[in-house]
Amino acid sequence: MAKIKHDMTQGSVVKNLLLFSLPLFLSYFFQALYGSVDTLIVGQFCELADVTGVTQGSQITHILTQAISGLSTAGAIMIAQYTGGSHERDLEETIRTLFSLFLISSVLTTAVMLFLNMPIIRLLKIPEEAVAPTMEYLQICEAGLVFIFFYNCISAILQAMGDSHHPLIFVAIACGINAVLDLVLVVCFGMGAAGTAVATVAAQAVSVVLSINFLRKNRFLFDFHPRSFRIYRDKLSALLRLGIPYAIQRGVVYCSFLAISGLSNAYGLAAASASGVVAKINNFATMPFSAIQSAIATVAGQNMGAGKIERSRAAFRAGLACNLLFGVSLFIAAQIIPGQMLSLFSPDTEMIRVGIAFLRYYSLEYILMPFNFSIHALMSASGRTIIPAIDGLLASFVVRIPLAAYFSSSMGFPGIALGSSLAVISALIPAVIFYFSGIWKKPKIRSNSDDH
């Protein structure tokens, strides 16, 4: 356990934040590369229908992983505070409950989605020539959801305990395996979208096996024997109380992105592909935000568990400064070289032509998102997850979809991106109110030892 647990309640806050966030940034880079390699290879060697199948199918599976990651975020909040407060019993019970919940969730999600794939495809108005590749991609990825879910669970636990290095190693290995298998299955065997899905699942499976082996060698609190899977009622209640709002927030946000895809699909195959490619670019663009967000949540969470509120505030401020630096830089890049960014994923000239204005408008988000990501991290650290849920509902369904539809009616395809970006402003309002209210200074996670 000594190699896994790292104390963030001592030493320089800024140093802890930066040293912890760098491996996280690389981890998110490999995760984004992991998903984008599929599109890159299919885009170079297959028809545009396969590109659309991969981009649209991956957006659907991404919603599933983001929704379930609400539970891993809840677990990370609890684990960070229990680690900072040295509550070993609570830590073990939370980890056991979390793994058990993820196992059950993966089985249920797979069973449900196998019946919902075609209705979702029809709802999104995916171009007819891309329906078959999208369905193949979805069915294969859903068969391997248990590996995808377990990897996310293990990474969240390790990061909450202060270990951001080993998740980086595991995802880098998975990324390499995925790239090699993509080349073999897509280029050599001509499997198209289905080949990328097989590569994705196989790489995730290897990553999970390696991470479990590492944990067992280091005498982790959970040994993955059947007897270790156990649900503790109080921990389950806390996980659901914290995790459901986050699951709703992330699920709603990404469902709204699917709705945006549906609006884009109505403009034809090139627009559908451009929208999917911009979504892949966005995965890379939000990597720094996500890395800093996780770092803030872990450093601030451990310090809140130890009762060191001012160190938590210092972590938030340092993280926000870093996120703003990244956000402005990304916005400038998207304004200057949008065509070059799009061409990395496909050489199709029509896709690039219609995607340039779309990407430029979409990149307005990069100036606004640093505030949301950073404040949401502080919410996570304090155990208050209802505000992100409100943000998600407000920005996504109440504002994003109507704005995107309104601007698309007057501006065409690029208007969808403009409406989507402007919707982020509405999410800033409850987030800023939350920060200045100061309620985050009183963490909500309880320990069993608090009752004695």
Short mmCIF file of C-alpha atoms in Angstrom, two decimals:
data_model
loop_
_atom_site.label_atom_id
_atom_site.label_comp_id
_atom_site.label_asym_id
_atom_site.label_seq_id
_atom_site.Cartn_x
_atom_site.Cartn_y
_atom_site.Cartn_z
CA MET A 1 0.00 0.00 0.00
CA ALA A 2 2.93 2.38 0.54
CA LYS A 3 3.48 2.67 -3.22
CA ILE A 4 -0.17 3.51 -3.79
CA LYS A 5 -1.08 6.00 -1.06
CA HIS A 6 0.44 9.50 -1.24
CA ASP A 7 -0.14 12.23 1.37
CA MET A 8 -1.20 15.56 -0.20
CA THR A 9 -1.77 17.29 3.16
CA GLN A 10 1.93 18.14 3.59
CA GLY A 11 4.44 20.19 1.58
CA SER A 12 3.87 22.80 -1.12
CA VAL A 13 0.29 22.83 -2.43
CA VAL A 14 1.33 24.07 -5.87
CA LYS A 15 4.10 21.49 -6.14
CA ASN A 16 1.73 18.69 -5.10
CA LEU A 17 -0.84 19.88 -7.63
CA LEU A 18 1.61 20.13 -10.54
CA LEU A 19 3.47 16.88 -9.81
CA PHE A 20 0.16 15.05 -9.46
CA SER A 21 -1.44 16.63 -12.53
CA LEU A 22 1.42 15.97 -14.98
CA PRO A 23 0.97 12.17 -15.02
CA LEU A 24 -2.78 12.78 -15.13
CA PHE A 25 -2.38 15.04 -18.15
CA LEU A 26 -0.35 12.34 -19.90
CA SER A 27 -2.97 9.76 -18.89
CA TYR A 28 -5.76 11.85 -20.41
CA PHE A 29 -3.61 12.42 -23.48
CA PHE A 30 -3.25 8.69 -23.98
CA GLN A 31 -6.97 8.20 -23.32
CA ALA A 32 -7.82 10.81 -25.94
CA LEU A 33 -5.24 9.33 -28.30
CA TYR A 34 -6.69 5.90 -27.53
CA GLY A 35 -10.07 6.95 -28.87
CA SER A 36 -8.72 9.13 -31.66
CA VAL A 37 -6.37 6.52 -33.14
CA ASP A 38 -9.48 4.61 -34.20
CA THR A 39 -10.74 7.63 -36.15
CA LEU A 40 -7.29 8.46 -37.53
CA ILE A 41 -6.71 4.99 -38.96
CA VAL A 42 -10.26 4.49 -40.23
CA GLY A 43 -10.15 7.97 -41.74
CA GLN A 44 -7.00 7.16 -43.71
CA PHE A 45 -7.89 3.65 -44.89
CA CYS A 46 -11.71 3.38 -44.98
CA GLU A 47 -14.78 5.05 -46.42
CA LEU A 48 -16.39 8.11 -44.81
CA ALA A 49 -19.27 5.88 -43.63
CA ASP A 50 -16.83 3.96 -41.40
CA VAL A 51 -15.42 7.24 -40.04
CA THR A 52 -18.96 8.33 -39.16
CA GLY A 53 -19.69 4.91 -37.63
CA VAL A 54 -16.67 5.15 -35.33
CA THR A 55 -17.21 8.79 -34.33
CA GLN A 56 -20.94 8.40 -33.72
CA GLY A 57 -20.59 5.01 -32.00
CA SER A 58 -17.81 6.22 -29.74
CA GLN A 59 -19.92 9.21 -28.67
CA ILE A 60 -22.67 6.84 -27.54
CA THR A 61 -20.30 4.57 -25.61
CA HIS A 62 -18.63 7.66 -24.16
CA ILE A 63 -21.96 8.69 -22.63
CA LEU A 64 -22.17 5.31 -20.89
CA THR A 65 -18.67 5.59 -19.44
CA GLN A 66 -19.21 9.22 -18.43
CA ALA A 67 -22.49 8.41 -16.68
CA ILE A 68 -20.98 5.51 -14.74
CA SER A 69 -17.95 7.65 -13.95
CA GLY A 70 -20.31 9.64 -11.73
CA LEU A 71 -20.05 6.71 -9.34
CA SER A 72 -16.26 6.61 -9.62
CA THR A 73 -16.17 10.35 -8.93
CA ALA A 74 -18.28 9.78 -5.82
CA GLY A 75 -15.92 7.00 -4.77
CA ALA A 76 -12.92 9.23 -5.41
CA ILE A 77 -14.41 11.99 -3.23
CA MET A 78 -14.92 9.58 -0.34
CA ILE A 79 -11.57 7.85 -0.79
CA ALA A 80 -9.65 11.16 -0.94
CA GLN A 81 -11.22 12.41 2.28
CA TYR A 82 -10.83 9.06 4.08
CA THR A 83 -7.19 8.92 2.93
CA GLY A 84 -6.54 12.46 4.18
CA GLY A 85 -8.25 11.68 7.49
CA SER A 86 -6.56 8.25 7.87
CA HIS A 87 -9.88 6.37 8.18
CA GLU A 88 -8.69 2.91 7.06
CA ARG A 89 -11.90 1.01 7.80
CA ASP A 90 -14.04 3.46 5.83
CA LEU A 91 -11.50 3.34 3.00
CA GLU A 92 -11.69 -0.44 2.68
CA GLU A 93 -15.49 -0.56 2.89
CA THR A 94 -15.83 2.14 0.22
CA ILE A 95 -13.48 0.34 -2.16
CA ARG A 96 -15.28 -2.99 -1.71
CA THR A 97 -18.66 -1.38 -2.30
CA LEU A 98 -17.41 0.56 -5.34
CA PHE A 99 -16.01 -2.49 -7.13
CA SER A 100 -19.16 -4.49 -6.42
CA LEU A 101 -21.34 -1.67 -7.75
CA PHE A 102 -19.27 -1.38 -10.94
CA LEU A 103 -19.51 -5.11 -11.63
CA ILE A 104 -23.30 -5.06 -11.32
CA SER A 105 -23.57 -1.86 -13.37
CA SER A 106 -21.48 -3.20 -16.26
CA VAL A 107 -23.67 -6.30 -16.62
CA LEU A 108 -26.93 -4.36 -16.45
CA THR A 109 -25.76 -1.63 -18.84
CA THR A 110 -24.65 -4.19 -21.42
CA ALA A 111 -27.98 -6.01 -21.26
CA VAL A 112 -30.03 -2.82 -21.62
CA MET A 113 -27.97 -1.26 -24.42
CA LEU A 114 -28.17 -4.29 -26.68
CA PHE A 115 -31.90 -3.51 -27.01
CA LEU A 116 -31.50 0.26 -27.35
CA ASN A 117 -28.82 0.54 -30.04
CA MET A 118 -31.08 0.77 -33.08
CA PRO A 119 -33.62 3.16 -31.50
CA ILE A 120 -30.72 5.46 -30.54
CA ILE A 121 -29.23 5.27 -34.04
CA ARG A 122 -32.59 6.18 -35.57
CA LEU A 123 -33.15 8.96 -33.05
CA LEU A 124 -29.80 10.52 -34.00
CA LYS A 125 -30.69 10.38 -37.71
CA ILE A 126 -27.33 8.84 -38.55
CA PRO A 127 -26.95 8.72 -42.37
CA GLU A 128 -28.18 5.38 -43.73
CA GLU A 129 -24.80 4.37 -45.18
CA ALA A 130 -23.25 4.72 -41.69
CA VAL A 131 -25.91 2.75 -39.76
CA ALA A 132 -24.30 -0.69 -40.19
CA PRO A 133 -20.77 0.36 -39.11
CA THR A 134 -22.21 2.26 -36.14
CA MET A 135 -24.20 -0.78 -35.00
CA GLU A 136 -21.17 -3.09 -35.33
CA TYR A 137 -19.01 -0.72 -33.32
CA LEU A 138 -21.59 -0.38 -30.55
CA GLN A 139 -22.32 -4.09 -30.14
CA ILE A 140 -18.64 -5.03 -29.82
CA CYS A 141 -17.81 -2.20 -27.39
CA GLU A 142 -20.83 -2.99 -25.24
CA ALA A 143 -19.74 -6.61 -24.97
CA GLY A 144 -16.55 -5.34 -23.31
CA LEU A 145 -18.08 -2.73 -20.99
CA VAL A 146 -16.97 -4.68 -17.91
CA PHE A 147 -13.33 -3.98 -18.83
CA ILE A 148 -14.00 -0.30 -19.61
CA PHE A 149 -15.89 0.20 -16.35
CA PHE A 150 -13.32 -1.61 -14.21
CA TYR A 151 -10.42 0.36 -15.68
CA ASN A 152 -12.17 3.65 -14.87
CA CYS A 153 -12.91 2.42 -11.35
CA ILE A 154 -9.30 1.38 -10.67
CA SER A 155 -7.93 4.65 -12.05
CA ALA A 156 -10.31 6.74 -9.92
CA ILE A 157 -9.34 4.85 -6.76
CA LEU A 158 -5.59 5.16 -7.37
CA GLN A 159 -5.84 8.86 -8.21
CA ALA A 160 -7.93 9.60 -5.11
CA MET A 161 -5.23 7.94 -3.00
CA GLY A 162 -2.62 10.19 -4.60
CA ASP A 163 -1.18 7.80 -7.20
CA SER A 164 -1.37 9.29 -10.70
CA HIS A 165 1.67 7.45 -12.07
CA HIS A 166 0.39 3.88 -12.36
CA PRO A 167 -2.86 4.82 -14.17
CA LEU A 168 -0.60 6.57 -16.70
CA ILE A 169 1.42 3.37 -17.22
CA PHE A 170 -1.68 1.23 -17.69
CA VAL A 171 -3.38 3.57 -20.15
CA ALA A 172 -0.13 4.04 -22.15
CA ILE A 173 0.16 0.27 -22.57
CA ALA A 174 -3.50 0.04 -23.59
CA CYS A 175 -3.03 2.87 -26.11
CA GLY A 176 -0.08 1.10 -27.72
CA ILE A 177 -1.95 -2.21 -27.96
CA ASN A 178 -4.99 -0.44 -29.40
CA ALA A 179 -2.92 1.29 -32.10
CA VAL A 180 -1.22 -1.94 -33.17
CA LEU A 181 -4.49 -3.88 -33.26
CA ASP A 182 -6.17 -1.06 -35.21
CA LEU A 183 -3.51 -1.30 -37.90
CA VAL A 184 -3.74 -5.08 -38.06
CA LEU A 185 -7.54 -5.36 -38.03
CA VAL A 186 -8.39 -2.30 -40.13
CA VAL A 187 -5.50 -2.11 -42.59
CA CYS A 188 -4.56 -5.77 -42.95
CA PHE A 189 -7.94 -7.45 -42.47
CA GLY A 190 -10.21 -4.63 -43.68
CA MET A 191 -12.59 -4.88 -40.71
CA GLY A 192 -13.40 -1.15 -40.68
CA ALA A 193 -15.37 0.17 -37.70
CA ALA A 194 -15.76 -3.33 -36.24
CA GLY A 195 -11.98 -3.75 -36.18
CA THR A 196 -11.49 -0.58 -34.15
CA ALA A 197 -14.08 -1.79 -31.64
CA VAL A 198 -12.35 -5.15 -31.22
CA ALA A 199 -9.03 -3.35 -30.72
CA THR A 200 -10.56 -1.05 -28.12
CA VAL A 201 -12.05 -3.87 -26.03
CA ALA A 202 -8.94 -6.07 -26.25
CA ALA A 203 -6.63 -3.24 -25.18
CA GLN A 204 -8.86 -2.34 -22.23
CA ALA A 205 -8.94 -5.98 -21.14
CA VAL A 206 -5.14 -6.16 -21.08
CA SER A 207 -4.97 -2.89 -19.14
CA VAL A 208 -7.41 -4.19 -16.50
CA VAL A 209 -5.48 -7.45 -16.07
CA LEU A 210 -2.20 -5.56 -15.61
CA SER A 211 -3.70 -3.12 -13.11
CA ILE A 212 -5.30 -5.91 -11.06
CA ASN A 213 -1.99 -7.76 -10.99
CA PHE A 214 -0.25 -4.60 -9.75
CA LEU A 215 -2.79 -4.05 -6.99
CA ARG A 216 -2.60 -7.61 -5.76
CA LYS A 217 1.21 -7.56 -5.67
CA ASN A 218 1.08 -4.43 -3.51
CA ARG A 219 -1.41 -5.98 -1.07
CA PHE A 220 -4.17 -3.62 -1.97
CA LEU A 221 -7.25 -3.43 0.28
CA PHE A 222 -9.24 -5.31 -2.39
CA ASP A 223 -7.80 -8.62 -3.71
CA PHE A 224 -10.46 -9.32 -6.41
CA HIS A 225 -11.42 -12.71 -4.98
CA PRO A 226 -15.20 -13.32 -4.98
CA ARG A 227 -15.29 -12.89 -1.19
CA SER A 228 -13.97 -9.33 -1.55
CA PHE A 229 -17.05 -8.19 -3.48
CA ARG A 230 -19.34 -6.84 -0.80
CA ILE A 231 -21.73 -3.92 -0.52
CA TYR A 232 -21.89 -1.92 2.72
CA ARG A 233 -25.24 -0.18 3.08
CA ASP A 234 -23.94 3.13 4.47
CA LYS A 235 -21.21 3.37 1.83
CA LEU A 236 -23.66 2.47 -0.95
CA SER A 237 -26.00 5.19 0.28
CA ALA A 238 -23.16 7.75 0.27
CA LEU A 239 -21.95 6.64 -3.18
CA LEU A 240 -25.43 6.97 -4.66
CA ARG A 241 -26.09 10.28 -2.93
CA LEU A 242 -22.87 11.75 -4.29
CA GLY A 243 -22.69 9.81 -7.54
CA ILE A 244 -26.21 10.09 -8.95
CA PRO A 245 -26.07 13.91 -9.35
CA TYR A 246 -22.71 13.56 -11.09
CA ALA A 247 -24.00 10.73 -13.28
CA ILE A 248 -27.00 12.86 -14.21
CA GLN A 249 -24.80 15.86 -14.93
CA ARG A 250 -22.37 13.96 -17.14
CA GLY A 251 -25.07 11.88 -18.79
CA VAL A 252 -27.15 14.97 -19.53
CA VAL A 253 -24.16 16.89 -20.89
CA TYR A 254 -23.17 14.12 -23.27
CA CYS A 255 -26.76 13.41 -24.25
CA SER A 256 -26.97 17.05 -25.27
CA PHE A 257 -23.84 16.51 -27.36
CA LEU A 258 -25.62 13.58 -29.02
CA ALA A 259 -28.53 15.91 -29.72
CA ILE A 260 -26.03 18.30 -31.29
CA SER A 261 -24.82 15.37 -33.42
CA GLY A 262 -28.42 14.73 -34.41
CA LEU A 263 -28.77 18.33 -35.59
CA SER A 264 -25.46 18.03 -37.47
CA ASN A 265 -26.45 14.73 -39.10
CA ALA A 266 -29.34 16.46 -40.82
CA TYR A 267 -26.80 18.41 -42.91
CA GLY A 268 -25.43 15.25 -44.56
CA LEU A 269 -22.52 12.82 -44.28
CA ALA A 270 -19.72 15.43 -44.45
CA ALA A 271 -21.29 17.51 -41.67
CA ALA A 272 -21.93 14.40 -39.57
CA SER A 273 -18.31 13.38 -39.97
CA ALA A 274 -17.05 16.92 -39.24
CA SER A 275 -19.14 17.07 -36.06
CA GLY A 276 -17.69 13.74 -34.95
CA VAL A 277 -14.12 14.83 -35.74
CA VAL A 278 -14.58 18.06 -33.77
CA ALA A 279 -15.79 15.92 -30.86
CA LYS A 280 -12.50 14.01 -31.07
CA ILE A 281 -10.54 17.27 -31.16
CA ASN A 282 -12.53 18.38 -28.15
CA ASN A 283 -11.42 15.25 -26.29
CA PHE A 284 -7.83 16.41 -26.71
CA ALA A 285 -8.66 20.04 -25.94
CA THR A 286 -10.29 19.21 -22.61
CA MET A 287 -7.42 16.96 -21.44
CA PRO A 288 -5.63 19.72 -19.52
CA PHE A 289 -8.89 20.81 -17.88
CA SER A 290 -9.71 17.25 -16.84
CA ALA A 291 -6.21 16.62 -15.48
CA ILE A 292 -6.20 19.80 -13.42
CA GLN A 293 -9.77 19.12 -12.29
CA SER A 294 -8.80 15.69 -10.94
CA ALA A 295 -5.69 17.15 -9.32
CA ILE A 296 -7.69 19.89 -7.58
CA ALA A 297 -10.27 17.36 -6.40
CA THR A 298 -7.62 15.02 -4.96
CA VAL A 299 -5.38 17.63 -3.32
CA ALA A 300 -8.31 19.67 -2.00
CA GLY A 301 -10.21 16.54 -0.97
CA GLN A 302 -7.38 15.09 1.08
CA ASN A 303 -6.79 18.45 2.77
CA MET A 304 -10.49 18.85 3.56
CA GLY A 305 -10.43 15.40 5.11
CA ALA A 306 -7.53 16.60 7.27
CA GLY A 307 -9.33 19.85 8.12
CA LYS A 308 -6.89 22.06 6.16
CA ILE A 309 -9.30 24.32 4.26
CA GLU A 310 -6.83 27.04 3.25
CA ARG A 311 -4.66 24.45 1.49
CA SER A 312 -7.78 23.39 -0.42
CA ARG A 313 -8.39 27.00 -1.50
CA ALA A 314 -4.77 27.31 -2.63
CA ALA A 315 -5.13 24.14 -4.76
CA PHE A 316 -8.24 25.59 -6.43
CA ARG A 317 -6.59 28.91 -7.26
CA ALA A 318 -3.45 27.31 -8.69
CA GLY A 319 -5.55 24.90 -10.77
CA LEU A 320 -7.76 27.67 -12.15
CA ALA A 321 -4.70 29.66 -13.27
CA CYS A 322 -3.34 26.62 -15.12
CA ASN A 323 -6.69 25.90 -16.77
CA LEU A 324 -7.05 29.49 -18.01
CA LEU A 325 -3.58 29.34 -19.56
CA PHE A 326 -4.48 26.16 -21.43
CA GLY A 327 -7.93 27.41 -22.44
CA VAL A 328 -6.76 30.63 -24.07
CA SER A 329 -3.95 28.81 -25.90
CA LEU A 330 -6.37 26.20 -27.29
CA PHE A 331 -8.82 28.86 -28.45
CA ILE A 332 -6.08 30.72 -30.35
CA ALA A 333 -4.90 27.48 -32.03
CA ALA A 334 -8.45 26.64 -33.17
CA GLN A 335 -8.81 30.11 -34.71
CA ILE A 336 -5.48 30.02 -36.57
CA ILE A 337 -5.13 26.42 -37.81
CA PRO A 338 -8.61 24.79 -37.83
CA GLY A 339 -8.12 23.13 -41.22
CA GLN A 340 -4.86 21.49 -40.19
CA MET A 341 -6.47 20.19 -36.99
CA LEU A 342 -9.37 18.63 -38.91
CA SER A 343 -7.12 17.11 -41.57
CA LEU A 344 -5.32 15.04 -38.93
CA PHE A 345 -8.40 12.84 -38.72
CA SER A 346 -9.43 12.61 -42.37
CA PRO A 347 -8.16 13.99 -45.69
CA ASP A 348 -11.72 14.38 -47.01
CA THR A 349 -11.80 17.92 -48.43
CA GLU A 350 -15.54 18.41 -48.04
CA MET A 351 -15.44 17.40 -44.38
CA ILE A 352 -12.61 19.86 -43.77
CA ARG A 353 -14.38 22.64 -45.65
CA VAL A 354 -17.62 22.42 -43.64
CA GLY A 355 -15.76 21.74 -40.38
CA ILE A 356 -13.54 24.86 -40.25
CA ALA A 357 -16.22 27.35 -39.20
CA PHE A 358 -17.78 24.71 -36.93
CA LEU A 359 -14.50 24.22 -35.04
CA ARG A 360 -13.84 27.96 -34.74
CA TYR A 361 -17.22 28.60 -33.12
CA TYR A 362 -16.96 25.48 -30.95
CA SER A 363 -13.61 26.62 -29.53
CA LEU A 364 -15.29 29.53 -27.72
CA GLU A 365 -15.96 26.97 -24.99
CA TYR A 366 -12.25 26.71 -24.22
CA ILE A 367 -12.23 30.21 -22.73
CA LEU A 368 -15.23 29.50 -20.48
CA MET A 369 -14.70 25.89 -19.44
CA PRO A 370 -11.66 26.49 -17.14
CA PHE A 371 -13.95 28.14 -14.59
CA ASN A 372 -16.50 25.32 -14.64
CA PHE A 373 -13.92 22.53 -14.45
CA SER A 374 -12.05 24.17 -11.56
CA ILE A 375 -15.10 25.05 -9.47
CA HIS A 376 -16.63 21.62 -10.08
CA ALA A 377 -13.41 20.08 -8.74
CA LEU A 378 -13.83 22.06 -5.52
CA MET A 379 -17.44 20.86 -5.31
CA SER A 380 -16.21 17.29 -5.65
CA ALA A 381 -13.63 17.76 -2.94
CA SER A 382 -16.26 19.02 -0.50
CA GLY A 383 -18.75 16.26 -1.34
CA ARG A 384 -21.38 18.61 -2.82
CA THR A 385 -22.36 17.19 -6.19
CA ILE A 386 -25.82 18.66 -6.68
CA ILE A 387 -24.46 21.92 -8.18
CA PRO A 388 -22.81 20.15 -11.16
CA ALA A 389 -26.12 18.37 -11.79
CA ILE A 390 -27.92 21.71 -11.89
CA ASP A 391 -25.20 23.10 -14.16
CA GLY A 392 -25.56 20.15 -16.49
CA LEU A 393 -29.34 20.39 -16.76
CA LEU A 394 -29.25 24.16 -17.19
CA ALA A 395 -26.47 24.35 -19.77
CA SER A 396 -27.32 21.19 -21.69
CA PHE A 397 -31.05 20.78 -22.15
CA VAL A 398 -32.50 24.12 -21.06
CA VAL A 399 -29.97 26.22 -23.00
CA ARG A 400 -27.61 24.26 -25.31
CA ILE A 401 -30.09 22.43 -27.52
CA PRO A 402 -32.49 25.38 -28.03
CA LEU A 403 -29.59 27.76 -28.73
CA ALA A 404 -27.99 25.33 -31.19
CA ALA A 405 -31.30 24.87 -32.99
CA TYR A 406 -31.91 28.63 -33.08
CA PHE A 407 -28.51 29.56 -34.51
CA SER A 408 -28.52 26.67 -36.98
CA SER A 409 -31.82 27.93 -38.40
CA SER A 410 -30.20 31.26 -39.26
CA MET A 411 -26.53 30.31 -39.80
CA GLY A 412 -26.71 26.72 -40.98
CA PHE A 413 -24.32 24.02 -39.76
CA PRO A 414 -21.77 26.37 -38.03
CA GLY A 415 -24.58 27.87 -35.94
CA ILE A 416 -24.92 24.57 -34.07
CA ALA A 417 -21.40 25.02 -32.68
CA LEU A 418 -21.99 28.67 -31.77
CA GLY A 419 -25.16 27.85 -29.82
CA SER A 420 -23.44 24.97 -28.05
CA SER A 421 -20.53 27.16 -26.96
CA LEU A 422 -22.64 30.06 -25.71
CA ALA A 423 -24.61 27.64 -23.51
CA VAL A 424 -21.56 27.22 -21.27
CA ILE A 425 -22.12 30.74 -19.92
CA SER A 426 -25.35 29.63 -18.25
CA ALA A 427 -23.49 26.94 -16.31
CA LEU A 428 -21.10 29.51 -14.86
CA ILE A 429 -23.82 31.20 -12.84
CA PRO A 430 -24.56 28.49 -10.22
CA ALA A 431 -20.87 27.50 -10.13
CA VAL A 432 -19.69 31.03 -9.28
CA ILE A 433 -22.47 31.47 -6.70
CA PHE A 434 -21.37 28.20 -5.08
CA TYR A 435 -17.75 29.30 -4.81
CA PHE A 436 -18.40 32.72 -3.28
CA SER A 437 -20.99 31.30 -0.86
CA GLY A 438 -18.18 29.49 0.95
CA ILE A 439 -20.24 26.36 1.72
CA TRP A 440 -17.51 24.24 0.17
CA LYS A 441 -15.43 24.87 3.31
CA LYS A 442 -17.58 22.34 5.21
CA PRO A 443 -17.03 18.87 3.69
CA LYS A 444 -20.03 16.52 3.82
CA ILE A 445 -18.35 13.09 3.92
CA ARG A 446 -18.84 11.26 7.22
CA SER A 447 -16.59 8.59 8.69
CA ASN A 448 -17.71 5.74 10.92
CA SER A 449 -15.12 6.94 13.40
CA ASP A 450 -16.97 10.25 13.62
CA ASP A 451 -19.73 8.45 15.48
CA HIS A 452 -17.44 7.25 18.25
#
